[in-house]
Tab-separated table of C-alpha atoms in Angstrom:
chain	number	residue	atom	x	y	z
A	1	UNK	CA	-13.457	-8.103	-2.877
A	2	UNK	CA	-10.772	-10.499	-1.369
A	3	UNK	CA	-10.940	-13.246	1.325
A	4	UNK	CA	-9.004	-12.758	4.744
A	5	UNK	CA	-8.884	-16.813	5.319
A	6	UNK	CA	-5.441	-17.535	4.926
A	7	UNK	CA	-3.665	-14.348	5.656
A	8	UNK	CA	-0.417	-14.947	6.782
A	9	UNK	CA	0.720	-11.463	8.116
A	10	UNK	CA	-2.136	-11.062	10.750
A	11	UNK	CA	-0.726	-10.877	14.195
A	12	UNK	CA	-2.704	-11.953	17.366
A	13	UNK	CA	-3.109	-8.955	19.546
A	14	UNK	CA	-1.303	-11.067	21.977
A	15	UNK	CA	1.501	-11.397	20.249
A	16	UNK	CA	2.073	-7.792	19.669
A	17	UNK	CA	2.683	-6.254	23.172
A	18	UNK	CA	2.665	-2.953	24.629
A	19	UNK	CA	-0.649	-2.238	22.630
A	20	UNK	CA	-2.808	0.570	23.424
A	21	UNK	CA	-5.936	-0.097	24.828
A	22	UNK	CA	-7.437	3.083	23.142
A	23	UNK	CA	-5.616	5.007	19.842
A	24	UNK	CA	-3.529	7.688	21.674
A	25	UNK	CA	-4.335	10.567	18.746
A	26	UNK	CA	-7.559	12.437	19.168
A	27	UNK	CA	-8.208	12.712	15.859
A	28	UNK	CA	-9.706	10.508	12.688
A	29	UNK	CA	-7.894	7.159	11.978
A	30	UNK	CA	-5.339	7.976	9.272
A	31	UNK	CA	-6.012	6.501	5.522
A	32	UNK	CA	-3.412	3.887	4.968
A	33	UNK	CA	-2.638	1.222	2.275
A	34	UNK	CA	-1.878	-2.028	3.533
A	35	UNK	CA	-0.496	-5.127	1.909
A	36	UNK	CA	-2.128	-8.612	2.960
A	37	UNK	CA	0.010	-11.623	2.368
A	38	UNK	CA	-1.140	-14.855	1.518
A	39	UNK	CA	1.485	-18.247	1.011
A	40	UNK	CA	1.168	-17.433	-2.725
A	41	UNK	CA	0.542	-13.984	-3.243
A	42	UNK	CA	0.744	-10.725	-1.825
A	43	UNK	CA	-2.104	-7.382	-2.252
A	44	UNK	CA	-2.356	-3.602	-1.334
A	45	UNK	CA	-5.372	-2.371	-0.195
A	46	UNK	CA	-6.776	0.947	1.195
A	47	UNK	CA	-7.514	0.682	5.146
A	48	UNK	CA	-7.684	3.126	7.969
A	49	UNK	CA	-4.836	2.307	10.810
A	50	UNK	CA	-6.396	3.174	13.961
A	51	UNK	CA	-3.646	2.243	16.889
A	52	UNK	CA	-0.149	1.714	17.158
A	53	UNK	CA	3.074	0.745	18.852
A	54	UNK	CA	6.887	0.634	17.671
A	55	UNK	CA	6.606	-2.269	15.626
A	56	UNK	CA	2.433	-3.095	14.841
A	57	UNK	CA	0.041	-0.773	13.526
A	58	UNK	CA	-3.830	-1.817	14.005
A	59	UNK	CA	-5.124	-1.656	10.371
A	60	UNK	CA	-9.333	-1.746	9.300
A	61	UNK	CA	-9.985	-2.900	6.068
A	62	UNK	CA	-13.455	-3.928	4.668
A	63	UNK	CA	-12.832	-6.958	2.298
A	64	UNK	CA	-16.119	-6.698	0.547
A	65	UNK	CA	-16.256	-2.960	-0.583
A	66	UNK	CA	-20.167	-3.166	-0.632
A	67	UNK	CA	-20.804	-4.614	2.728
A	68	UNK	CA	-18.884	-2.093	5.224
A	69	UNK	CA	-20.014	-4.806	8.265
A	70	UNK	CA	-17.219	-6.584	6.557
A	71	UNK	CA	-14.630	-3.998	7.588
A	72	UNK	CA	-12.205	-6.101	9.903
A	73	UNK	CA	-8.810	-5.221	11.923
A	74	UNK	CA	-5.896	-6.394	11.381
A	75	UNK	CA	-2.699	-6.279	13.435
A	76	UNK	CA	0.208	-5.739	10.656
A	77	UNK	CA	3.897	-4.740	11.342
A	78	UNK	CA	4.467	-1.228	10.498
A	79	UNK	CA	6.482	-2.808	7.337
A	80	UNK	CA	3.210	-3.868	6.004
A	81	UNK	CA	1.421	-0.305	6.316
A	82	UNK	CA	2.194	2.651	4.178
A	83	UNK	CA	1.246	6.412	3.728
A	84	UNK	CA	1.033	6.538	-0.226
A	85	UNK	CA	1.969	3.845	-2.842
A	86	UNK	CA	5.046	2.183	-2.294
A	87	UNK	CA	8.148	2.472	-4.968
A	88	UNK	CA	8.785	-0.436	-6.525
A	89	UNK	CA	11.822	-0.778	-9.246
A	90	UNK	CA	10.591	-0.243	-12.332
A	91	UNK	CA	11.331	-3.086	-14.881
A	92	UNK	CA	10.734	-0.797	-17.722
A	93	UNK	CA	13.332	-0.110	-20.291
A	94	UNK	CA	14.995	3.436	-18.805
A	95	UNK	CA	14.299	6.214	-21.818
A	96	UNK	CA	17.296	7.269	-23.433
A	97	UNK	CA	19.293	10.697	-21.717
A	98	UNK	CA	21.565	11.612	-24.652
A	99	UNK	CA	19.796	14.070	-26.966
A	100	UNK	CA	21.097	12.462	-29.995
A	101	UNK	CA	19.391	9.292	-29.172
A	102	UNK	CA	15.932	10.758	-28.689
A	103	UNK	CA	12.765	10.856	-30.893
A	104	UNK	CA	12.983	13.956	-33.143
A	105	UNK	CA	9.554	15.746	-33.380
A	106	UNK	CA	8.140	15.990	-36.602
A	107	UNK	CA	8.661	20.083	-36.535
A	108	UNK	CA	12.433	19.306	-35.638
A	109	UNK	CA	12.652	17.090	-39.189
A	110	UNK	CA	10.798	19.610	-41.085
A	111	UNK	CA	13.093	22.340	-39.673
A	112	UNK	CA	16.065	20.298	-40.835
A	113	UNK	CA	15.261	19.583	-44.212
A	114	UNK	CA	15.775	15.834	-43.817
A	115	UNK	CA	13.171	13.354	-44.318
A	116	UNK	CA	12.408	10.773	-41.329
């Protein structure tokens, strides 16, 4: 559960232009993850984007999973809206790629006739 008030990445339908009155697909809004921005912090959520234009994509998320009369839309730039999970650099230490420098198995010690 998270509160809209405060979102700072909501467009005014005004402000978009050039969107469509009605989605221009015939088929079921597609599943979408979308991040909301607030001045201090920033979330990904699951939503539905149901219209479009070059630049906005009209995204419904329901900020109280329980209550689905809380599902709202959102008018986010297309930067904001993504397919799957975005990549992110990983801050994790990179695992070493010279065989030497790897973790022998147990077997491979055994095998050796060296002890760990």
């Amino acid at each position: 559960m998270y509160d809209l008030t405060g979102l700072i990445n909501d467009w005014p339908a005004a402000a978009v232009g050039g969107v469509p009155v009605k989605p221009s697909y015939s088929w079921d809004p597609v599943a979408v993850l979308a991040r909301l921005c607030w001045p201090d912090h920033a979330i990904w959520v699951p939503g539905h984007a149901n219209r479009w234009n070059k630049n906005f994509v009209l995204v419904l998320v329901t900020p109280n999973e329980n209550d689905r009369r809380s599902e709202t839309g959102l008018w986010l730039h297309w930067t904001d809206v993504a397919r799957a999970v975005p990549a992110e650099a990983s801050r994790a230490p990179k695992p070493p790629d010279v065989p030497s420098s790897r973790a022998r198995t147990e077997a491979q010690i055994r095998g050796s006739g060296q002890s760990a």
